[in-house]
Coordinates of C-alpha atoms in Angstrom, one line a residue:
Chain B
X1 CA -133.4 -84.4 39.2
X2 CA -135.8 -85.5 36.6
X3 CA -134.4 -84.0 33.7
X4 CA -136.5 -84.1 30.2
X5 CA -134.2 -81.7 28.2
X6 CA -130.7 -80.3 29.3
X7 CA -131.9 -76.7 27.7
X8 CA -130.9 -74.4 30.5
X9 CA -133.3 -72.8 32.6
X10 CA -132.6 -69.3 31.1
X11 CA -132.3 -70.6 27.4
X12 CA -135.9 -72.1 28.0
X13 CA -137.2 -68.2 29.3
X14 CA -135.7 -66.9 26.4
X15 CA -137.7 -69.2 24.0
X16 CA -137.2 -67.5 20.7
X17 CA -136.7 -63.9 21.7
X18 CA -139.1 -61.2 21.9
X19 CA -141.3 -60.7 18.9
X20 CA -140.9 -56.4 18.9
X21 CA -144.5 -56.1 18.1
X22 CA -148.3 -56.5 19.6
X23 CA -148.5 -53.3 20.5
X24 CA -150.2 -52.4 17.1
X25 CA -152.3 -55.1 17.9
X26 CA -153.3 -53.9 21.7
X27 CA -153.6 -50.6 20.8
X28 CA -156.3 -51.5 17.8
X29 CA -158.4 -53.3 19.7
X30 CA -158.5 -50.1 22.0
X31 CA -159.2 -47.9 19.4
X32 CA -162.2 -50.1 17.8
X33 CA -163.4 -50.4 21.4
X34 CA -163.6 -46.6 21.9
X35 CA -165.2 -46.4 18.7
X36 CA -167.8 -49.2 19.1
X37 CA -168.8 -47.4 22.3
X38 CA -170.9 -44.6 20.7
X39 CA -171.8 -47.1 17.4
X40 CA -173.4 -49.7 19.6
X41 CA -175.1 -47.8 21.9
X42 CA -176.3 -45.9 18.8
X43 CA -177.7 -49.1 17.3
X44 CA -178.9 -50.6 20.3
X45 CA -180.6 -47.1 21.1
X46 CA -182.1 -47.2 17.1
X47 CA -183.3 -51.0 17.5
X48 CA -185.2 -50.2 20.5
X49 CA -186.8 -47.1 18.8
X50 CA -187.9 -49.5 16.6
X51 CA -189.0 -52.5 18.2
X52 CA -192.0 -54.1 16.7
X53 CA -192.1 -52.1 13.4
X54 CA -192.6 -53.6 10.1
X55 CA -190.4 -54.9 7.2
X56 CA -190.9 -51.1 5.2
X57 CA -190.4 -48.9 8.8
X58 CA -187.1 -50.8 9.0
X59 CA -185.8 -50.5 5.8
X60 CA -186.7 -47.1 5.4
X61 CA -184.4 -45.9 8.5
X62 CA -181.7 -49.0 7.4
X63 CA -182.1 -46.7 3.9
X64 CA -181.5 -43.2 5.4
X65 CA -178.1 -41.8 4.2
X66 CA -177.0 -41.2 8.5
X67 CA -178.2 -45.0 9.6
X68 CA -176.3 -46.6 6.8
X69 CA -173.1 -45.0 7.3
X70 CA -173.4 -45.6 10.6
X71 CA -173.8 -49.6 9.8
X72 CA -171.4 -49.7 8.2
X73 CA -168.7 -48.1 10.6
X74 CA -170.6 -50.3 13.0
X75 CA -169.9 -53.7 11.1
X76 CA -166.3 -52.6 10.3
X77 CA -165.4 -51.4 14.0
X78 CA -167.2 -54.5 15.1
X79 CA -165.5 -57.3 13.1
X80 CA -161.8 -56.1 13.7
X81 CA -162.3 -55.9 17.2
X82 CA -163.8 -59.2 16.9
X83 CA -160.8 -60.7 15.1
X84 CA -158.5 -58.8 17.5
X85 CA -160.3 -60.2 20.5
X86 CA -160.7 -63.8 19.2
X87 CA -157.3 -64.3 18.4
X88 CA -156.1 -63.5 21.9
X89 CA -158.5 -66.1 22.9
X90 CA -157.4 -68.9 20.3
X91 CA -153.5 -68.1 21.3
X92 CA -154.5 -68.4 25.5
X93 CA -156.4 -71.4 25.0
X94 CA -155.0 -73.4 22.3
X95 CA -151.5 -74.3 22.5
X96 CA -151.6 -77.5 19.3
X97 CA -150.8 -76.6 15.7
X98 CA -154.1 -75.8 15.4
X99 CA -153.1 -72.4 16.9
X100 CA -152.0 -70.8 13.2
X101 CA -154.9 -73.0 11.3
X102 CA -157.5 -71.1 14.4
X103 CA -156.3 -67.8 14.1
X104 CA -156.4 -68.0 9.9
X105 CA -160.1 -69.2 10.4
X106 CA -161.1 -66.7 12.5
X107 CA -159.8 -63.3 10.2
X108 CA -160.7 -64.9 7.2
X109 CA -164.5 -65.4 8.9
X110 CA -164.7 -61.7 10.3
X111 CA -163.6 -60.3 7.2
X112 CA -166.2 -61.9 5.2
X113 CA -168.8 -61.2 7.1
X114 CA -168.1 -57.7 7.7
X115 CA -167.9 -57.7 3.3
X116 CA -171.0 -59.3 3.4
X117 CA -172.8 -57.1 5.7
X118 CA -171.6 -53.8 4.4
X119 CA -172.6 -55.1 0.8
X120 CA -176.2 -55.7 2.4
X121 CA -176.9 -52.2 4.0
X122 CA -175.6 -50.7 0.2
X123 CA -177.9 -52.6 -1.4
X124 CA -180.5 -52.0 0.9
X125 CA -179.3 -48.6 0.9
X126 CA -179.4 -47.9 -2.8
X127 CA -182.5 -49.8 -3.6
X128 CA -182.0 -53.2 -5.1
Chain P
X1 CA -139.5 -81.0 25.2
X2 CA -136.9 -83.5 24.4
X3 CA -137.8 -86.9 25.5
X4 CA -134.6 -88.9 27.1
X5 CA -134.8 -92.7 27.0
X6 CA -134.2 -93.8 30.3
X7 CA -130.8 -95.7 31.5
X8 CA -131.0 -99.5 30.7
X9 CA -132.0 -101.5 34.2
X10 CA -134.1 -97.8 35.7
X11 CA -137.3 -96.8 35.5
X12 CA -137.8 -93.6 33.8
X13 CA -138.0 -90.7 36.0
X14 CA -141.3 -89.3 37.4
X15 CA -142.0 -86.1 36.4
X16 CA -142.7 -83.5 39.1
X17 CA -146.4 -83.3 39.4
X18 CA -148.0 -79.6 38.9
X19 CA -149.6 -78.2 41.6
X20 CA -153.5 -77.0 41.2
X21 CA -154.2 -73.5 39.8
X22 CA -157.9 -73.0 38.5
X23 CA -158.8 -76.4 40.6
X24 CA -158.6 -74.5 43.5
X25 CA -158.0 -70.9 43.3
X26 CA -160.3 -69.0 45.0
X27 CA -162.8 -67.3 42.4
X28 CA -162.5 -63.3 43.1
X29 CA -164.3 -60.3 41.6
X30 CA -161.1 -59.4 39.7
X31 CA -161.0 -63.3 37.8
X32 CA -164.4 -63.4 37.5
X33 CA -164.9 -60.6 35.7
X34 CA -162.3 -61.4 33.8
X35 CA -163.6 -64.5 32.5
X36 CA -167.1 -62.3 31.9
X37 CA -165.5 -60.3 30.0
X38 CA -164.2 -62.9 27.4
X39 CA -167.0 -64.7 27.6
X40 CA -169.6 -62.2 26.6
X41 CA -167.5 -60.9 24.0
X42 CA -167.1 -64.3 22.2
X43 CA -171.0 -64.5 22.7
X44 CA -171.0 -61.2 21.0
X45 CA -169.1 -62.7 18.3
X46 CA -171.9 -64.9 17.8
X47 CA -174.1 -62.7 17.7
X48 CA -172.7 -60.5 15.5
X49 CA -173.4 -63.4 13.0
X50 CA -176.4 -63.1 13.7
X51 CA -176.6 -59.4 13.0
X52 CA -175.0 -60.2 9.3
X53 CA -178.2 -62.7 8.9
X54 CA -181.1 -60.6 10.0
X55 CA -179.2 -57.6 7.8
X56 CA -178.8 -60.0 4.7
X57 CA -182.4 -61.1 5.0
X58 CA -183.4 -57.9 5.2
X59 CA -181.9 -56.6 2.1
X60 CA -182.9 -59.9 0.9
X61 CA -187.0 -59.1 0.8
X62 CA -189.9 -59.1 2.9
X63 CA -189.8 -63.0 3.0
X64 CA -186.7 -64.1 4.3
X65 CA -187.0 -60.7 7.0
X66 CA -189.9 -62.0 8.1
X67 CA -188.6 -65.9 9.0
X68 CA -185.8 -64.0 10.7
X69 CA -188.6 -61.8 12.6
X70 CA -190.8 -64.7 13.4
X71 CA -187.6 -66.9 15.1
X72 CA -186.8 -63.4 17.0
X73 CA -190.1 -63.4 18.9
X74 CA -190.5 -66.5 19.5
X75 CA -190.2 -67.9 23.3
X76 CA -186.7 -69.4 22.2
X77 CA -185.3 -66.3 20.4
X78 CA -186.5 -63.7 23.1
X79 CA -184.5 -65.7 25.8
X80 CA -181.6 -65.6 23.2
X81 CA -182.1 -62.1 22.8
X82 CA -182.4 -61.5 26.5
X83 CA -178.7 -63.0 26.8
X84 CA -177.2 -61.1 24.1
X85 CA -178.6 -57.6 25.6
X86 CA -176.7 -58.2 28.8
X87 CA -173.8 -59.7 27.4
X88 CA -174.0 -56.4 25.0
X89 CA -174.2 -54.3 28.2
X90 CA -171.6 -56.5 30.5
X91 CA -169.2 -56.2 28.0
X92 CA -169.6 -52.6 27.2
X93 CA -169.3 -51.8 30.7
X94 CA -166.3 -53.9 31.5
X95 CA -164.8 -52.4 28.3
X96 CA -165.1 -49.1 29.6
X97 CA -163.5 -50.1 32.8
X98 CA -160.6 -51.5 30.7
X99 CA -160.1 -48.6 29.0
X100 CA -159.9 -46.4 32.1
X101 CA -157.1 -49.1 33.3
X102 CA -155.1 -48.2 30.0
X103 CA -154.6 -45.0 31.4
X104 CA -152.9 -45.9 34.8
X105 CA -155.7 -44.9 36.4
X106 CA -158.2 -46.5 39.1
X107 CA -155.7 -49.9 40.0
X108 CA -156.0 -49.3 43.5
X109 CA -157.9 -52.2 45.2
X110 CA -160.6 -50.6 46.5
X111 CA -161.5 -48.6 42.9
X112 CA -161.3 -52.0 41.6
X113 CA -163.2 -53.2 43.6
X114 CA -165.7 -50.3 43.3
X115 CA -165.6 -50.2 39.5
X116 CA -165.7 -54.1 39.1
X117 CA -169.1 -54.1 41.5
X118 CA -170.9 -50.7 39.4
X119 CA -170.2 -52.6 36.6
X120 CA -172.4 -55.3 37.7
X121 CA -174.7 -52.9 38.7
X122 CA -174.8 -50.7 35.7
X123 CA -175.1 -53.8 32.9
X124 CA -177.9 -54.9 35.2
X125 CA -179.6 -51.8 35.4
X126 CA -179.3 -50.8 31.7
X127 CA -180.4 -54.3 30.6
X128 CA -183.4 -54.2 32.6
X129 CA -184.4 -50.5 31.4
X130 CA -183.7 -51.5 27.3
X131 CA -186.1 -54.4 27.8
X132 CA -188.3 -52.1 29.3
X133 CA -188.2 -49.5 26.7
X134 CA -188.2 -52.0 23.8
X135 CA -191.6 -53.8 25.3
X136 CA -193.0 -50.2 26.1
X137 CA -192.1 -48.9 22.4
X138 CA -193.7 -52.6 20.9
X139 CA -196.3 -52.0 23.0
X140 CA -197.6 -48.9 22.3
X141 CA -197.1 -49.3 18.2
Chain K
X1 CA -167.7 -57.0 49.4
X2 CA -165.3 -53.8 48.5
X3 CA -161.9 -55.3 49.1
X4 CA -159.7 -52.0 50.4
X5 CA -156.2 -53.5 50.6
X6 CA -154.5 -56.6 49.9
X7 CA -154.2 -58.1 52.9
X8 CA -158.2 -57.6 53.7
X9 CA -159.0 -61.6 54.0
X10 CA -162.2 -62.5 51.6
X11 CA -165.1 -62.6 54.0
X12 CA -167.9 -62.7 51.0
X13 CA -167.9 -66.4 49.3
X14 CA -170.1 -67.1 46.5
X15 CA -167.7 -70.0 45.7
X16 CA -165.1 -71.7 46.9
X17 CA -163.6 -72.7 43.4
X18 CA -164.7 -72.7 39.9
X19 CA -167.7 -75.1 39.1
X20 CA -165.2 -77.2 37.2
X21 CA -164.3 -81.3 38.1
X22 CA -161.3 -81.6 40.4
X23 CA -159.1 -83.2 37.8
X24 CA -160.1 -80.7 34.8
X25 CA -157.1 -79.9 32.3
X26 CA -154.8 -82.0 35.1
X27 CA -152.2 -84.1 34.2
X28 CA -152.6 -88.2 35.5
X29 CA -149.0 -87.6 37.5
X30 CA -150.5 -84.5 39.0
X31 CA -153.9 -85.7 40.8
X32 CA -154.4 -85.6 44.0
X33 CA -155.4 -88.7 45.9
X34 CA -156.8 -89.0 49.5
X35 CA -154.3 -88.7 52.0
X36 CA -154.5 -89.8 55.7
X37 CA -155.5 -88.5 58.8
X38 CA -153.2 -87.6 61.4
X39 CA -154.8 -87.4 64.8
X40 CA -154.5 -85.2 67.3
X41 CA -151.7 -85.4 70.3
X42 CA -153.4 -87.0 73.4
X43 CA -154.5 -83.7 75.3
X44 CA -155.0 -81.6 73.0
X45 CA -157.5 -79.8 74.1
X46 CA -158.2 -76.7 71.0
X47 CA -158.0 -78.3 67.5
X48 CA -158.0 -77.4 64.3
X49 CA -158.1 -79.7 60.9
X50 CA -155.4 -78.4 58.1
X51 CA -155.9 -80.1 55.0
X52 CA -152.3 -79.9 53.4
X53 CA -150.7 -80.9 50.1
X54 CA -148.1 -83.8 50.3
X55 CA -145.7 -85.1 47.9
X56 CA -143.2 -87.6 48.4
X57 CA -140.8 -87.8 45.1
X58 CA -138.9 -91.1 46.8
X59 CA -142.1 -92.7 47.3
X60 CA -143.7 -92.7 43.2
X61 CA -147.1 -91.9 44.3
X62 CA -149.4 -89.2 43.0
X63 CA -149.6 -86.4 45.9
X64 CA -152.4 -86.4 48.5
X65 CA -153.9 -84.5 50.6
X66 CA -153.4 -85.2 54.5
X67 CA -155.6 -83.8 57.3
X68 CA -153.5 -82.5 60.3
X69 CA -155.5 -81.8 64.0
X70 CA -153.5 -78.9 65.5
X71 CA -153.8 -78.0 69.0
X72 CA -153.8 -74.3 68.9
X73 CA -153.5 -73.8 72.8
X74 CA -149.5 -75.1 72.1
X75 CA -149.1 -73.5 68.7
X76 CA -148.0 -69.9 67.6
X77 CA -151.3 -67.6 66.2
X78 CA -149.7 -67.5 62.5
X79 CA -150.1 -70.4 59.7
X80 CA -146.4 -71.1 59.1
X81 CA -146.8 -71.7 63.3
X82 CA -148.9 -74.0 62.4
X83 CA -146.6 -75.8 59.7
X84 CA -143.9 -75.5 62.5
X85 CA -145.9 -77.2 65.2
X86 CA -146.6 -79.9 62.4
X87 CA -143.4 -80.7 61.7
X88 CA -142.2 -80.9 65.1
X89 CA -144.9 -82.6 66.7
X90 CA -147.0 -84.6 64.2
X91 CA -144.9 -85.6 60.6
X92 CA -141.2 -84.3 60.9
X93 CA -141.2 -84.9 57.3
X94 CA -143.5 -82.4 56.0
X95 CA -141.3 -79.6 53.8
X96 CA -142.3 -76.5 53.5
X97 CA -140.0 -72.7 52.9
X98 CA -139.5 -70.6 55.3
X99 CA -137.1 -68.0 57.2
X100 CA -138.0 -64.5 58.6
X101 CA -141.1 -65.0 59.9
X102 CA -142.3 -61.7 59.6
X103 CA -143.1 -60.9 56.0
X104 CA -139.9 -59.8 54.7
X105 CA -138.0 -62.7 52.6
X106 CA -141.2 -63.8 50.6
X107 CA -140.3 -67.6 51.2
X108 CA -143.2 -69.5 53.0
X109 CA -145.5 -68.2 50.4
X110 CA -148.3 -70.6 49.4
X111 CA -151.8 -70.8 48.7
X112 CA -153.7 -71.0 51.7
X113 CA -158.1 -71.2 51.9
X114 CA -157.5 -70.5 47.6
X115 CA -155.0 -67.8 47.6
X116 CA -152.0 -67.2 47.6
X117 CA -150.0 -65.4 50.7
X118 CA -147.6 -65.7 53.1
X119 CA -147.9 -68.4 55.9
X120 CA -145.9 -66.3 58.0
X121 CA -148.4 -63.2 58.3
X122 CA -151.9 -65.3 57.4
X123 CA -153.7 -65.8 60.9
X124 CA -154.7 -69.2 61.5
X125 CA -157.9 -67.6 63.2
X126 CA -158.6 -65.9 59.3
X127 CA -158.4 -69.5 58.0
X128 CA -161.5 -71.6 57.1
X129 CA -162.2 -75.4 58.8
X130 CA -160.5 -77.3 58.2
X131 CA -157.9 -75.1 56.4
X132 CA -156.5 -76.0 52.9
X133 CA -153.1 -75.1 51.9
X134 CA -151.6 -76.3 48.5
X135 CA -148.3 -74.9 47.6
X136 CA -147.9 -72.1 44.9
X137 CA -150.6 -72.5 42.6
X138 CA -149.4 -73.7 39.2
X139 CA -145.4 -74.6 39.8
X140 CA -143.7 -77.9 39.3
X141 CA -143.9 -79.5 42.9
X142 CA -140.0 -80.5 44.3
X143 CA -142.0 -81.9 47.8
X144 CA -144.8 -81.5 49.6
X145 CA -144.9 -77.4 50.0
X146 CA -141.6 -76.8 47.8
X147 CA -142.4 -75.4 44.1
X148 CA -139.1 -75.3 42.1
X149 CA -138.9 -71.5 41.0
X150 CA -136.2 -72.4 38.1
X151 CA -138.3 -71.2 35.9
X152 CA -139.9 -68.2 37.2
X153 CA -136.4 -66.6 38.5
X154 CA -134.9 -67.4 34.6
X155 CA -137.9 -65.6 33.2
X156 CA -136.9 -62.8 36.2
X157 CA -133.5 -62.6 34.1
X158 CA -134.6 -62.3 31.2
X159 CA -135.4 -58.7 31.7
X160 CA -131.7 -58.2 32.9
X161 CA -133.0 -57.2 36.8
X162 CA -129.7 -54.3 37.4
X163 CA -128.6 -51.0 36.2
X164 CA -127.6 -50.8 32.8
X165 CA -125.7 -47.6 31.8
X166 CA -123.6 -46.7 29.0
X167 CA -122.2 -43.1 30.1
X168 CA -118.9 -43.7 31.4
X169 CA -119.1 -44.1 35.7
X170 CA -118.9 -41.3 37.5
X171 CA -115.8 -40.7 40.4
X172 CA -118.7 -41.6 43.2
X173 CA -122.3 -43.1 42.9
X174 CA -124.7 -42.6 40.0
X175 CA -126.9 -39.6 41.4
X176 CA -131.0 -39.8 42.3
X177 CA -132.9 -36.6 43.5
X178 CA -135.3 -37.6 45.9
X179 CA -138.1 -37.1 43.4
X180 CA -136.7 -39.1 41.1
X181 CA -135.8 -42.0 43.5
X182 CA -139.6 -41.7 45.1
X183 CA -141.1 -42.9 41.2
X184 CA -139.4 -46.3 42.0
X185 CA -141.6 -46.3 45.2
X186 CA -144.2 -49.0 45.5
X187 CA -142.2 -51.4 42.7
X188 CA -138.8 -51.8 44.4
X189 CA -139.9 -53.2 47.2
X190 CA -140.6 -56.5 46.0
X191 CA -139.7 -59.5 48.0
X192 CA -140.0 -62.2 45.0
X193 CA -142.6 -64.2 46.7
X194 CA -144.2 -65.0 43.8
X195 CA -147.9 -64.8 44.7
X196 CA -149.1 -63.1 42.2
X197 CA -147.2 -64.7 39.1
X198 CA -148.7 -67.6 40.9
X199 CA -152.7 -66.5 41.1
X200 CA -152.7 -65.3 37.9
X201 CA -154.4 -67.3 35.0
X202 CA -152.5 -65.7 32.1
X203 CA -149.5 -67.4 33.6
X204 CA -151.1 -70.4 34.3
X205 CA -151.9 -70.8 30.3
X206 CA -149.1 -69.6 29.0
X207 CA -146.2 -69.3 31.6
X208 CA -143.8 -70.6 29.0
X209 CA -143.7 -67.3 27.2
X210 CA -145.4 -64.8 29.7
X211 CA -143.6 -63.4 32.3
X212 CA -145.8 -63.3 34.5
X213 CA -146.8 -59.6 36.8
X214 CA -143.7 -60.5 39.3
X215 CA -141.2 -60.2 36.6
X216 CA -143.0 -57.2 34.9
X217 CA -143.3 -55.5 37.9
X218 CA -139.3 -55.5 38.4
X219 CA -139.3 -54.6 34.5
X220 CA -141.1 -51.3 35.3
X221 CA -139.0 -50.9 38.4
X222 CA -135.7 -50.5 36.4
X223 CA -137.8 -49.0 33.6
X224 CA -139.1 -46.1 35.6
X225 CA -135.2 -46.0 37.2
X226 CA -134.0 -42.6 36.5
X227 CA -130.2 -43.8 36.3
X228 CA -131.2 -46.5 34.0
X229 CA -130.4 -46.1 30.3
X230 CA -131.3 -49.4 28.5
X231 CA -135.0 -48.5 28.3
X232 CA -134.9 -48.8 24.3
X233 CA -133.6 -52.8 24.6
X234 CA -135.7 -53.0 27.6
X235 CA -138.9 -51.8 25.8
X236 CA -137.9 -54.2 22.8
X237 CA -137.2 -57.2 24.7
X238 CA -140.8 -56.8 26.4
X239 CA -143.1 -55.8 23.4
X240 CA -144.1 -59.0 22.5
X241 CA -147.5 -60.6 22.3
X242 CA -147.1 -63.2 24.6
X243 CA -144.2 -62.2 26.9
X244 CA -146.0 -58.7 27.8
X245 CA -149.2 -58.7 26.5
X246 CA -150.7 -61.7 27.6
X247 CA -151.6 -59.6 30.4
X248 CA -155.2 -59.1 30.2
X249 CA -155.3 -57.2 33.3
X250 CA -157.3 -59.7 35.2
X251 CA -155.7 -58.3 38.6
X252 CA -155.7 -61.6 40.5
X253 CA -151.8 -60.3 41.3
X254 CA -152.9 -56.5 42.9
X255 CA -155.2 -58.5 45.0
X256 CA -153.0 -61.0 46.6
X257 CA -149.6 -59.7 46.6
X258 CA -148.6 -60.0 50.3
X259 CA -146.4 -56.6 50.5
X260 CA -149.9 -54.9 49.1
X261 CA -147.7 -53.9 45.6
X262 CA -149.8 -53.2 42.4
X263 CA -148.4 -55.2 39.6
X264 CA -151.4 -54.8 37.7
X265 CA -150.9 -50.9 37.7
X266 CA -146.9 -51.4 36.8
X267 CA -147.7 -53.4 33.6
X268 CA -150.0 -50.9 32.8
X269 CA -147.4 -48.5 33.4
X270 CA -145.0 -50.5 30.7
X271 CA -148.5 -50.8 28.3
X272 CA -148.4 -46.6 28.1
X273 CA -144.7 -46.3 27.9
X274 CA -144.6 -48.3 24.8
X275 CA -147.7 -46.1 23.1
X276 CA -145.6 -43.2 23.9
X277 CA -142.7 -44.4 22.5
X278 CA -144.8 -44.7 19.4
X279 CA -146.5 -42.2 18.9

């Protein structure tokens, strides 16, 4: 035997019990998935519609009361599923104490930008 | 894991050696895209960065839109563009199979199989007909 | 290209492995080195090379990988006839598990051409030249072909693997209709192999905490157990983020587990249960 701990096998299984959560987290990243699916195919649809317009064709339609609401469910929907999504990521790949620090980083940098991009379609939106 | 000094005069045990997993495991449809998967979706996080840019610069002014605009059609930003719509489409596709899965439905092998390969297929075909409508649309303006 | 059942060997290869270098993420004590070539008896007259993991413990060296020539006009059609031939005619000292030759105690399981299986019902003619067998993929190696599966059966009890009931016994047995003893069809009939906690990469990251799709298989077996009546503690000792839902439902385990089970289907299974428990 080449023992590095005498924690028994089933004591090390255990680890720290079960955590009696996660599911809120699996089941909204589900529900912003299903929700993305009509947004994005909306935008993508609307992007193409547009390709090679000008600066004033493009903020017009960003300015229309349907295409701004719809940005900014887009950019909501988008950046939780991104912070759902990128934490599972950060927790299967990184096992250091930069685990915690990653995961902070990453919710703190979806949630501003989605801030920042709703605040952009309002202003565009309401004529700056 | 607690480390034990070793008993004076012996050589510390050698730790069992772990056997190969991703060295060696045979890549299937099922891991690969898998790994797709994640990794167009933390492409898509990138880009989604990018989508806050190009909507800041455009509430921004004509100016800044336009720098944003010029890097987009450039050789370099198409190609990056290009990547993005079929990460976009991959993703949605694969997302859609996952969310058929959540409902106990379509985990025998062959639907897997099935619904791993249309997937394929499907981000394939869409990205090659949005790149075609988009140049068309361009185009014709 | 379609794969229709488990046991459908891969005929369509883009790759062999990932494009990653040999000794990516591995520890220095875990590298393979070279091994030696054993040659073939003197009239042998069909051969075939095996490539095969070794690992001495007694001898302090890294393992290796020895080629093997096996004659397979004197040697059984299946893989672990292969082993068998091996060890009695080549190196008496190479280890490996096995007993029922026929696909029913789930010991010779190992990874053979990149997956996992048993070497008991794997036909040597359905192996690549020269074949490669590694033991389980991802387990602490006792020697040569030997994983130790300390680990992997404590994680099995942690989800407390019998009947738990709190109405007092009855006179005779606890009482199934057949309907209600067909759901558990398909999830009890689990041998414990291990191939698919084995092939699957969520368990490779994080098999400290994860259990792993064997383990959760069995969880949904005595979940979906009529007689059972612990499914509350059972549902709260699984909802966790890493020990259930580190499944990402990758379903390397539906497509190699040997008995053709669908462990990816069964976690799914415990996924829904827990929604509707909610909501």
């Amino acid at each position: 035997m080449n023992r590095q701990s005498f924690r028994s096998p089933l004591a090390r299984a255990l680890g720290l019990g079960s955590a009696k959560r996660g599911s809120r987290h699996w089941l909204a990243e589900r529900v912003t998935a299903i929700a993305l699916v009509p947004l994005t195919v909306w935008f993508v649809a609307s992007i193409i519609a547009r390709a090679g317009s000008d600066y004033t064709a493009f903020v017009s339609w960003l300015s229309t009361p349907f295409a701004s609401v719809g940005m900014i469910l887009l950019l909501i929907a988008l950046f939780h599923h991104t912070a759902l999504g990128l934490q599972v990521v950060i927790e299967d790949y990184v096992h250091s104490g930069a685990r915690f620090a990653a995961v902070i980083a990453i919710q703190l940098c979806c949630y501003g930008l989605a801030v920042v991009g709703v605040i952009a379609i309002l202003h565009i939106a309401f004529g700056g | 894991m607690d480390a034990k000094p070793p008993p004076l005069g012996k050589k510390a045990p050698r730790p069992r050696p772990l056997s190969p997993n991703i060295q060696i495991y045979r890549p299937q449809l099922t891991s690969v895209l898998s790994i797709a998967n994640r990794a167009t979706g933390v492409l898509l996080s990138l880009a989604a960065i990018g989508l806050v840019i190009w909507i800041s610069a455009a509430a921004a002014g004509p100016e800044p839109y336009a720098v944003i605009q010029r890097a987009l059609v450039s050789w370099a930003g198409q190609v990056v563009l290009f990547g993005v719509t079929f990460s976009f489409f991959l993703h949605l596709c694969g997302g859609i199979r996952h969310l058929v899965w959540d409902t106990v439905h379509g985990f025998e092998l062959r639907s897997i199989y099935i619904s791993g390969w249309s997937v394929v297929a499907a981000s394939a075909v869409l990205t090659a007909t949005a790149w075609a409508a988009g140049l068309f649309v361009a185009g014709s303006r | 290209m379609i794969i229709n059942s488990s046991d459908q060997v891969s005929r369509f290869t883009w790759l062999k492995r990932f494009p990653i270098p040999h000794n990516f993420d591995v520890m220095p004590d875990s590298r393979i080195r070279p091994g030696r070539t054993w040659p073939a008896p003197a009239g042998a007259t069909k051969t075939k090379a095996f490539d095969i993991y070794r690992y001495d413990p007694d001898s302090g060296d890294n393992p290796r990988l020895d080629r093997f020539h096996v004659d397979l006009n004197d040697c059984g059609p299946m893989v672990l006839d292969a082993l068998i031939w091996i060890k009695n005619k080549v190196d008496s000292t190479l280890t490996f598990r096995r007993s029922c030759r026929e696909g029913v105690c789930g010991s010779c399981s190992m990874n053979m051409d990149g997956t996992n299986w048993l070497a008991c019902t794997r036909f040597i003619s359905d192996m690549a030249t020269p074949a490669t067998i590694y033991p389980l993929a991802n387990m602490r190696i006792i020697k040569d072909l030997v994983p130790d599966q300390t680990h992997i059966f404590a994680q099995y009890a942690v989800i407390e693997p019998w009947l738990r009931s709190k109405t007092p016994e009855p006179e005779k047995e606890r009482l199934q209709s057949v309907e209600e003893r067909s759901r558990i069809d398909g999830y009890y009939e689990c041998i414990l192999c291990f191939c698919c906690t084995s092939g699957c990469p969520s368990h490779w990251w994080n098999g400290d905490r994860f259990l792993g799709p064997a383990v959760l298989l069995q969880a949904w077996r005595w979940l979906n157990d009529s007689r059972d009546e612990a499914k509350e503690e059972r549902l709260d000792n699984l909802e966790d983020p890493f020990r259930l839902y580190r499944c990402h439902t990758i379903l390397n385990c539906t497509r190699t587990c040997p008995k053709g089970l669908n462990p990816g289907k069964a976690i799914a299974e415990i996924k829904k249960m827990i929604i509707e428990r909610e909501s």
